[in-house]
CSV table of C-alpha atoms in Angstrom, one decimal:
chain,number,residue,atom,x,y,z
A,1,MET,CA,-12.7,-135.4,-6.2
A,2,SER,CA,-13.7,-139.0,-6.8
A,3,SER,CA,-17.0,-139.9,-8.5
A,4,ALA,CA,-18.2,-141.5,-5.3
A,5,VAL,CA,-17.7,-138.3,-3.4
A,6,GLN,CA,-19.3,-136.3,-6.2
A,7,ILE,CA,-22.4,-138.5,-6.1
A,8,SER,CA,-22.5,-138.3,-2.3
A,9,GLU,CA,-22.3,-134.5,-2.5
A,10,HIS,CA,-25.1,-134.4,-5.0
A,11,PHE,CA,-27.5,-136.7,-3.3
A,12,GLY,CA,-26.5,-136.1,0.3
A,13,ARG,CA,-24.0,-138.0,2.4
A,14,MET,CA,-24.9,-141.6,3.4
A,15,GLU,CA,-24.2,-142.3,7.1
A,16,SER,CA,-22.3,-145.4,7.9
A,17,ALA,CA,-24.3,-148.2,9.5
A,18,PHE,CA,-21.3,-148.7,11.8
A,19,ALA,CA,-21.2,-145.5,13.8
A,20,VAL,CA,-19.1,-145.3,16.9
A,21,ASP,CA,-22.0,-146.0,19.2
A,22,VAL,CA,-22.6,-149.2,17.3
A,23,VAL,CA,-19.0,-150.3,16.6
A,24,PRO,CA,-16.7,-148.8,19.2
A,25,MET,CA,-12.9,-149.1,18.9
A,26,ALA,CA,-11.9,-152.4,20.4
A,27,PRO,CA,-9.2,-152.5,23.0
A,28,GLU,CA,-5.8,-153.6,21.8
A,29,ASP,CA,-4.9,-157.3,22.5
A,30,PRO,CA,-2.5,-157.0,25.5
A,31,LEU,CA,-0.1,-159.7,24.3
A,32,PHE,CA,0.2,-158.4,20.8
A,33,GLY,CA,0.3,-154.8,22.1
A,34,LEU,CA,3.3,-155.7,24.2
A,35,MET,CA,4.8,-157.3,21.1
A,36,ALA,CA,4.4,-154.0,19.2
A,37,GLN,CA,6.1,-152.1,22.0
A,38,TYR,CA,9.0,-154.5,21.9
A,39,LYS,CA,9.4,-153.9,18.1
A,40,GLU,CA,9.4,-150.1,18.6
A,41,ASP,CA,12.0,-150.3,21.4
A,42,GLN,CA,15.4,-149.2,19.8
A,43,ASP,CA,17.6,-150.5,22.6
A,44,PRO,CA,20.0,-153.1,21.2
A,45,LYS,CA,19.9,-155.1,24.4
A,46,LYS,CA,16.1,-155.4,24.6
A,47,VAL,CA,14.7,-158.7,25.6
A,48,ASP,CA,11.3,-160.1,24.4
A,49,LEU,CA,9.5,-162.1,27.1
A,50,GLY,CA,6.0,-161.6,25.6
A,51,ILE,CA,5.1,-164.1,22.9
A,52,GLY,CA,5.5,-167.7,23.8
A,53,ALA,CA,7.8,-168.8,21.0
A,54,TYR,CA,11.1,-170.6,21.4
A,55,ARG,CA,14.3,-168.7,20.5
A,56,ASP,CA,18.0,-169.5,20.2
A,57,ASP,CA,20.8,-167.7,22.1
A,58,ASN,CA,20.6,-164.8,19.7
A,59,ALA,CA,16.8,-164.4,20.2
A,60,LYS,CA,16.2,-165.8,16.7
A,61,PRO,CA,13.4,-168.2,15.7
A,62,VAL,CA,14.4,-171.9,15.6
A,63,ILE,CA,13.5,-174.3,12.9
A,64,LEU,CA,13.9,-177.9,14.2
A,65,SER,CA,16.2,-180.2,12.3
A,66,SER,CA,13.4,-182.7,12.0
A,67,VAL,CA,11.1,-180.0,10.5
A,68,LYS,CA,13.8,-178.9,8.0
A,69,LYS,CA,14.2,-182.5,6.8
A,70,ALA,CA,10.4,-183.0,6.4
A,71,ASP,CA,10.1,-179.7,4.7
A,72,ASP,CA,12.9,-180.5,2.2
A,73,ARG,CA,11.3,-183.9,1.5
A,74,LEU,CA,7.9,-182.3,0.8
A,75,ARG,CA,9.4,-179.6,-1.5
A,76,SER,CA,11.2,-182.2,-3.6
A,77,ASP,CA,8.1,-184.4,-4.0
A,78,PRO,CA,6.9,-184.0,-7.6
A,79,GLU,CA,3.4,-185.2,-6.6
A,80,LEU,CA,2.9,-182.4,-4.1
A,81,ASN,CA,-0.1,-180.2,-4.9
A,82,HIS,CA,-2.3,-177.6,-3.3
A,83,GLU,CA,-5.6,-179.3,-3.5
A,84,TYR,CA,-8.2,-179.0,-0.7
A,85,LEU,CA,-7.8,-181.4,2.2
A,86,PRO,CA,-10.9,-183.4,3.4
A,87,ILE,CA,-13.1,-181.5,5.8
A,88,ALA,CA,-11.7,-183.5,8.8
A,89,GLY,CA,-8.2,-182.8,7.6
A,90,LEU,CA,-5.2,-184.9,6.5
A,91,PRO,CA,-5.9,-188.5,7.6
A,92,THR,CA,-2.3,-189.4,8.0
A,93,PHE,CA,-1.8,-186.4,10.3
A,94,THR,CA,-5.0,-186.8,12.4
A,95,SER,CA,-4.4,-190.5,13.0
A,96,ALA,CA,-0.8,-189.9,14.0
A,97,ALA,CA,-1.7,-187.0,16.2
A,98,GLN,CA,-4.2,-189.2,18.0
A,99,LYS,CA,-1.5,-191.7,18.8
A,100,VAL,CA,0.8,-188.9,20.1
A,101,ILE,CA,-1.7,-187.6,22.6
A,102,LEU,CA,-3.6,-190.8,23.5
A,103,GLY,CA,-0.7,-193.3,23.2
A,104,ALA,CA,-0.2,-195.7,20.4
A,105,ASP,CA,-1.5,-198.5,22.5
A,106,SER,CA,-4.5,-196.5,23.8
A,107,PRO,CA,-7.6,-198.7,24.3
A,108,ALA,CA,-9.7,-195.7,23.1
A,109,ILE,CA,-8.0,-196.1,19.7
A,110,LYS,CA,-8.2,-199.9,19.6
A,111,GLU,CA,-11.9,-199.8,20.6
A,112,LYS,CA,-12.6,-197.1,17.9
A,113,ARG,CA,-14.2,-194.8,20.4
A,114,ALA,CA,-12.0,-191.8,19.6
A,115,THR,CA,-12.3,-189.4,16.7
A,116,ALA,CA,-10.0,-186.6,15.5
A,117,VAL,CA,-10.5,-183.5,13.3
A,118,GLN,CA,-7.6,-181.3,12.1
A,119,SER,CA,-7.9,-177.8,13.4
A,120,ILE,CA,-6.3,-174.4,13.1
A,121,SER,CA,-3.8,-175.0,15.9
A,122,GLY,CA,-4.9,-175.3,19.5
A,123,THR,CA,-7.1,-172.2,19.4
A,124,GLY,CA,-9.0,-173.6,16.5
A,125,ALA,CA,-9.5,-176.9,18.3
A,126,LEU,CA,-10.9,-175.0,21.3
A,127,ARG,CA,-13.2,-173.1,19.0
A,128,LEU,CA,-14.3,-176.3,17.2
A,129,GLY,CA,-14.9,-178.1,20.5
A,130,SER,CA,-16.8,-175.1,21.9
A,131,ALA,CA,-19.1,-174.9,18.9
A,132,PHE,CA,-19.8,-178.7,19.1
A,133,LEU,CA,-20.5,-178.6,22.8
A,134,ALA,CA,-22.7,-175.5,22.6
A,135,LYS,CA,-24.8,-177.3,20.1
A,136,PHE,CA,-24.9,-180.8,21.5
A,137,TYR,CA,-23.9,-180.9,25.1
A,138,GLN,CA,-27.3,-180.7,26.8
A,139,LYS,CA,-26.0,-179.1,29.9
A,140,SER,CA,-24.0,-176.4,28.1
A,141,GLN,CA,-26.8,-173.9,28.0
A,142,LYS,CA,-27.4,-174.2,31.7
A,143,TRP,CA,-24.1,-174.7,33.3
A,144,PRO,CA,-20.8,-172.8,33.1
A,145,VAL,CA,-17.5,-173.4,31.4
A,146,LEU,CA,-14.9,-173.5,34.1
A,147,LEU,CA,-11.5,-171.9,33.2
A,148,SER,CA,-8.4,-171.6,35.4
A,149,SER,CA,-7.5,-168.2,36.8
A,150,PRO,CA,-5.5,-166.8,35.2
A,151,THR,CA,-6.1,-167.9,31.5
A,152,TRP,CA,-6.0,-166.3,28.1
A,153,ALA,CA,-8.7,-164.6,26.1
A,154,ASN,CA,-8.6,-167.2,23.2
A,155,HIS,CA,-10.2,-169.7,25.5
A,156,GLY,CA,-13.4,-167.9,25.0
A,157,HIS,CA,-15.7,-165.9,27.3
A,158,PRO,CA,-14.9,-166.9,30.9
A,159,LEU,CA,-18.3,-167.8,32.3
A,160,GLN,CA,-16.7,-169.0,35.5
A,161,THR,CA,-13.2,-169.4,36.8
A,162,TYR,CA,-11.6,-171.7,39.3
A,163,PRO,CA,-8.6,-170.7,41.5
A,164,TYR,CA,-5.3,-172.0,40.1
A,165,PHE,CA,-2.3,-169.8,40.8
A,166,ASP,CA,-1.4,-169.1,44.5
A,167,LYS,CA,0.3,-165.7,44.6
A,168,LYS,CA,1.8,-166.3,48.0
A,169,THR,CA,3.5,-169.6,47.1
A,170,LYS,CA,3.8,-169.0,43.3
A,171,GLY,CA,2.5,-172.5,43.0
A,172,LEU,CA,-0.8,-174.3,42.6
A,173,ASP,CA,-3.8,-173.3,44.7
A,174,PHE,CA,-4.9,-176.9,44.8
A,175,ASP,CA,-7.4,-176.6,47.7
A,176,GLY,CA,-9.0,-173.6,46.0
A,177,MET,CA,-9.2,-175.4,42.7
A,178,ILE,CA,-10.8,-178.5,44.2
A,179,ALA,CA,-13.2,-176.4,46.2
A,180,ALA,CA,-14.3,-174.5,43.1
A,181,LEU,CA,-14.7,-177.7,41.0
A,182,ASP,CA,-16.7,-179.2,43.9
A,183,SER,CA,-19.0,-176.2,44.3
A,184,ALA,CA,-19.6,-175.7,40.5
A,185,PRO,CA,-23.0,-176.8,39.2
A,186,GLU,CA,-23.1,-180.5,38.3
A,187,GLY,CA,-22.2,-181.2,34.7
A,188,SER,CA,-20.1,-178.1,34.1
A,189,ILE,CA,-17.4,-178.2,31.4
A,190,ALA,CA,-14.0,-178.1,33.0
A,191,VAL,CA,-11.1,-176.8,30.8
A,192,LEU,CA,-7.9,-178.3,32.1
A,193,HIS,CA,-4.3,-177.7,30.9
A,194,ALA,CA,-2.6,-181.1,30.3
A,195,CYS,CA,0.9,-179.8,31.0
A,196,ALA,CA,3.0,-176.6,31.2
A,197,HIS,CA,0.1,-174.5,32.3
A,198,ASN,CA,-0.1,-171.3,30.3
A,199,PRO,CA,0.5,-168.6,31.6
A,200,THR,CA,1.7,-169.7,35.0
A,201,GLY,CA,4.0,-172.7,34.4
A,202,VAL,CA,2.4,-174.5,37.4
A,203,ASP,CA,1.2,-178.1,37.0
A,204,PRO,CA,-0.5,-180.4,39.4
A,205,THR,CA,1.4,-183.5,40.6
A,206,ARG,CA,0.1,-186.9,39.5
A,207,GLU,CA,-1.5,-187.4,43.0
A,208,GLN,CA,-3.2,-184.0,42.6
A,209,TRP,CA,-4.5,-185.0,39.1
A,210,GLU,CA,-6.0,-188.1,40.7
A,211,GLN,CA,-7.9,-186.0,43.2
A,212,ILE,CA,-9.0,-183.6,40.4
A,213,ALA,CA,-10.3,-186.6,38.5
A,214,LYS,CA,-12.2,-187.8,41.5
A,215,THR,CA,-13.8,-184.4,42.0
A,216,VAL,CA,-14.7,-184.1,38.3
A,217,ARG,CA,-16.3,-187.6,38.4
A,218,ALA,CA,-18.2,-186.9,41.5
A,219,LYS,CA,-19.7,-183.7,40.1
A,220,LYS,CA,-20.2,-185.3,36.6
A,221,HIS,CA,-18.2,-182.5,35.0
A,222,PHE,CA,-17.2,-182.8,31.4
A,223,PRO,CA,-13.3,-182.5,31.0
A,224,PHE,CA,-11.9,-180.5,28.1
A,225,PHE,CA,-8.1,-180.7,28.0
A,226,ASP,CA,-6.0,-178.0,26.4
A,227,CYS,CA,-2.7,-179.5,25.3
A,228,ALA,CA,-0.3,-177.1,23.6
A,229,TYR,CA,3.0,-178.2,25.1
A,230,GLN,CA,3.2,-182.0,25.0
A,231,GLY,CA,6.9,-182.9,25.0
A,232,PHE,CA,7.9,-179.3,25.3
A,233,ALA,CA,7.4,-179.3,29.1
A,234,SER,CA,9.4,-182.2,30.3
A,235,GLY,CA,11.0,-183.4,27.1
A,236,ASP,CA,9.0,-186.6,27.3
A,237,LEU,CA,5.8,-186.9,25.2
A,238,ASP,CA,4.3,-189.7,27.3
A,239,ARG,CA,5.0,-188.0,30.6
A,240,ASP,CA,3.4,-184.8,29.4
A,241,ALA,CA,0.3,-186.6,28.3
A,242,TRP,CA,-0.1,-188.5,31.6
A,243,ALA,CA,-3.1,-186.5,32.9
A,244,VAL,CA,-5.1,-186.9,29.6
A,245,ARG,CA,-4.4,-190.7,29.5
A,246,TYR,CA,-5.2,-191.1,33.2
A,247,PHE,CA,-8.6,-189.6,32.7
A,248,ILE,CA,-9.2,-191.8,29.7
A,249,ASP,CA,-8.1,-194.9,31.7
A,250,GLN,CA,-10.6,-193.8,34.3
A,251,GLY,CA,-13.4,-194.1,31.8
A,252,PHE,CA,-14.1,-190.4,31.2
A,253,GLU,CA,-15.7,-189.0,28.1
A,254,LEU,CA,-13.8,-185.9,27.1
A,255,CYS,CA,-12.4,-183.6,24.5
A,256,ILE,CA,-8.8,-182.5,23.8
A,257,ALA,CA,-7.5,-179.4,22.0
A,258,GLN,CA,-4.0,-180.3,20.7
A,259,SER,CA,-1.5,-177.9,19.2
A,260,PHE,CA,1.8,-178.6,17.3
A,261,ALA,CA,2.8,-174.9,17.2
A,262,LYS,CA,5.2,-175.1,20.1
A,263,ASN,CA,6.5,-178.7,20.1
A,264,LEU,CA,7.2,-178.7,16.3
A,265,GLY,CA,7.9,-174.9,16.1
A,266,LEU,CA,5.2,-174.6,13.4
A,267,TYR,CA,3.8,-171.4,14.9
A,268,GLY,CA,2.6,-169.7,11.7
A,269,GLU,CA,1.5,-172.9,10.1
A,270,ARG,CA,-1.4,-173.3,12.6
A,271,VAL,CA,-1.2,-177.1,13.0
A,272,GLY,CA,-3.6,-178.6,15.5
A,273,CYS,CA,-6.1,-181.4,16.2
A,274,PHE,CA,-9.4,-181.7,18.1
A,275,HIS,CA,-10.0,-185.1,19.7
A,276,PHE,CA,-13.2,-186.5,21.1
A,277,VAL,CA,-13.1,-189.7,23.2
A,278,THR,CA,-16.2,-191.4,24.5
A,279,SER,CA,-16.4,-193.8,27.5
A,280,PRO,CA,-16.1,-197.6,27.0
A,281,GLY,CA,-19.4,-199.3,26.3
A,282,PRO,CA,-21.5,-201.3,23.8
A,283,ASN,CA,-22.4,-198.1,21.9
A,284,ALA,CA,-19.0,-196.4,22.1
A,285,GLN,CA,-18.2,-196.9,18.4
A,286,ASP,CA,-21.6,-195.6,17.3
A,287,THR,CA,-21.2,-192.5,19.6
A,288,ALA,CA,-17.8,-191.7,18.2
A,289,ALA,CA,-19.1,-192.1,14.6
A,290,ARG,CA,-22.0,-189.9,15.2
A,291,VAL,CA,-19.9,-187.2,16.9
A,292,ALA,CA,-17.4,-187.3,14.0
A,293,SER,CA,-20.3,-186.8,11.5
A,294,GLN,CA,-21.4,-183.7,13.4
A,295,LEU,CA,-17.9,-182.3,13.9
A,296,ALA,CA,-17.5,-182.4,10.1
A,297,ILE,CA,-20.7,-180.3,9.8
A,298,VAL,CA,-19.4,-177.8,12.3
A,299,GLN,CA,-16.0,-177.7,10.6
A,300,ARG,CA,-17.6,-177.1,7.3
A,301,SER,CA,-19.5,-174.1,8.6
A,302,GLU,CA,-16.4,-172.7,10.4
A,303,ILE,CA,-13.4,-173.1,8.0
A,304,SER,CA,-14.6,-175.6,5.4
A,305,ASN,CA,-11.2,-177.3,5.0
A,306,PRO,CA,-8.1,-177.0,7.2
A,307,PRO,CA,-4.7,-175.8,5.8
A,308,ALA,CA,-2.5,-178.4,4.3
A,309,TYR,CA,1.2,-177.6,4.4
A,310,GLY,CA,1.9,-177.6,8.1
A,311,ALA,CA,-0.1,-180.7,8.5
A,312,ARG,CA,1.9,-182.4,5.9
A,313,ILE,CA,5.1,-181.5,7.7
A,314,ALA,CA,3.8,-182.8,10.9
A,315,SER,CA,2.5,-186.0,9.3
A,316,THR,CA,5.8,-186.6,7.6
A,317,ILE,CA,7.6,-186.5,11.0
A,318,LEU,CA,5.0,-188.4,13.0
A,319,ASN,CA,4.9,-191.2,10.5
A,320,ASP,CA,8.6,-191.6,9.8
A,321,TRP,CA,10.4,-193.5,12.6
A,322,ALA,CA,13.8,-191.8,12.0
A,323,LEU,CA,12.3,-188.3,11.9
A,324,PHE,CA,10.1,-189.0,14.9
A,325,GLN,CA,13.1,-190.1,16.9
A,326,GLU,CA,15.0,-186.9,15.8
A,327,TRP,CA,12.0,-184.9,16.8
A,328,THR,CA,11.9,-186.4,20.3
A,329,GLU,CA,15.6,-185.4,20.6
A,330,ASN,CA,14.7,-181.9,19.5
A,331,LEU,CA,12.1,-181.8,22.3
A,332,LYS,CA,14.6,-183.0,24.9
A,333,GLU,CA,17.1,-180.3,23.7
A,334,MET,CA,14.6,-177.5,23.9
A,335,SER,CA,13.0,-178.5,27.2
A,336,GLY,CA,16.4,-179.2,28.7
A,337,ARG,CA,17.7,-175.8,27.7
A,338,ILE,CA,14.7,-174.1,29.2
A,339,MET,CA,15.2,-175.9,32.5
A,340,GLU,CA,18.9,-174.9,32.5
A,341,MET,CA,17.9,-171.3,31.9
A,342,ARG,CA,15.5,-171.4,34.8
A,343,ARG,CA,18.2,-172.9,37.0
A,344,ARG,CA,20.7,-170.2,36.0
A,345,LEU,CA,18.3,-167.4,36.5
A,346,ARG,CA,17.3,-168.5,39.9
A,347,SER,CA,21.0,-169.1,40.9
A,348,ARG,CA,21.9,-165.6,39.7
A,349,LEU,CA,19.0,-163.9,41.5
A,350,GLU,CA,20.0,-165.7,44.7
A,351,GLU,CA,23.7,-164.9,44.3
A,352,LEU,CA,22.7,-161.2,44.0
A,353,GLY,CA,20.7,-161.4,47.2
A,354,THR,CA,17.5,-160.4,45.5
A,355,PRO,CA,14.8,-160.1,48.1
A,356,GLY,CA,12.2,-162.9,48.3
A,357,SER,CA,12.2,-166.5,47.3
A,358,TRP,CA,13.0,-167.5,43.8
A,359,LYS,CA,12.5,-171.3,44.0
A,360,ALA,CA,9.3,-171.0,42.0
A,361,ILE,CA,11.4,-170.3,38.9
A,362,THR,CA,12.7,-173.9,38.9
A,363,GLU,CA,9.5,-175.4,40.3
A,364,GLN,CA,7.4,-174.1,37.5
A,365,ILE,CA,7.8,-175.8,34.1
A,366,GLY,CA,7.7,-175.0,30.4
A,367,MET,CA,8.0,-171.8,28.6
A,368,PHE,CA,6.0,-169.6,31.0
A,369,SER,CA,6.6,-168.4,34.5
A,370,PHE,CA,4.9,-166.2,37.1
A,371,THR,CA,7.6,-164.4,39.0
A,372,GLY,CA,5.4,-162.7,41.5
A,373,LEU,CA,6.6,-159.2,40.5
A,374,THR,CA,4.1,-156.4,40.9
A,375,GLU,CA,2.9,-154.4,38.0
A,376,GLU,CA,5.0,-151.5,39.2
A,377,GLN,CA,8.1,-153.6,39.2
A,378,VAL,CA,7.4,-155.0,35.8
A,379,LEU,CA,7.0,-151.5,34.3
A,380,LYS,CA,10.3,-150.5,36.0
A,381,VAL,CA,12.1,-153.4,34.6
A,382,ARG,CA,10.7,-152.7,31.1
A,383,LYS,CA,11.7,-149.0,31.3
A,384,ASP,CA,15.2,-149.4,32.9
A,385,ALA,CA,16.3,-152.8,31.4
A,386,HIS,CA,14.2,-152.9,28.3
A,387,VAL,CA,12.7,-156.3,29.2
């Protein structure tokens, strides 16, 4: 019997302050719960369609050639150390990340009305932006945050959703989305996926984005872009950033949560960036500077300093012309392979005469797809085919 138990027996047991009625058992995260089930499955032909991570033909993780070279370069650098980064992150990374999402010739960068803070991947950028808006966006306490339906739990508590996925067409419920944005209280924060919508794989067309921008402007909503798949969707960094850049060209003040987990394959390194862009005007530089100062305070209270190694890998690639070009080829290869897999899957389903329409598989984009299968059908496929 331990001394702690003996003392407890002598003086009487002390009850925990965290009894079950105070701290109930939390439900298992559905995505990571599914991941655990996959690991427990002993079938040699099992297929993992849960976690959104790129795999090779043998279902093994892929390290991009550009990342390997950057990693080797860092490891051989005698000056490499493990000191803290500045609160706002690695400057060479944040400035390069800014150019990737906004464009190297962005007027927002040239006019110094954009600021960037390194974050713990896209989720951390969402958290940093949410904390900043909760404190300083005057309408945030009164009006809702608008999230697409469906979305993921790491976007935060869904105060209000707008229709996004049309179950009948397996495409975008554009009319429902516009109607919801139009009926939402003026000044709401609208979270918008820049490309390769997660989890549906459904993106608006450029014409639809223009209409979305008109509605957001008319209702004076605040756009908050979530961009986790730039370059991974179409294989073209500029094409995948079109919606973000269009809103900036239209003069919007906005935030962006940017992740390099998918497009650099740095999943576990948690490399991301939060961007704030203010509208053009005589006080734009001052606004950006003030926001940057407050973001540093929020960052300090949240994580103090962001992690260094993944940011150094990203910075090495983004600031080296040859490695950057190699990375863009890596992106084309990955996105092209996903498109080909979509085409082959649809073709095979149609060859087999599988009931229903499967065109949505090739109309959707990126790593995710909503097939339209019912829950019962999904469970049957999991049980019979170990998918």
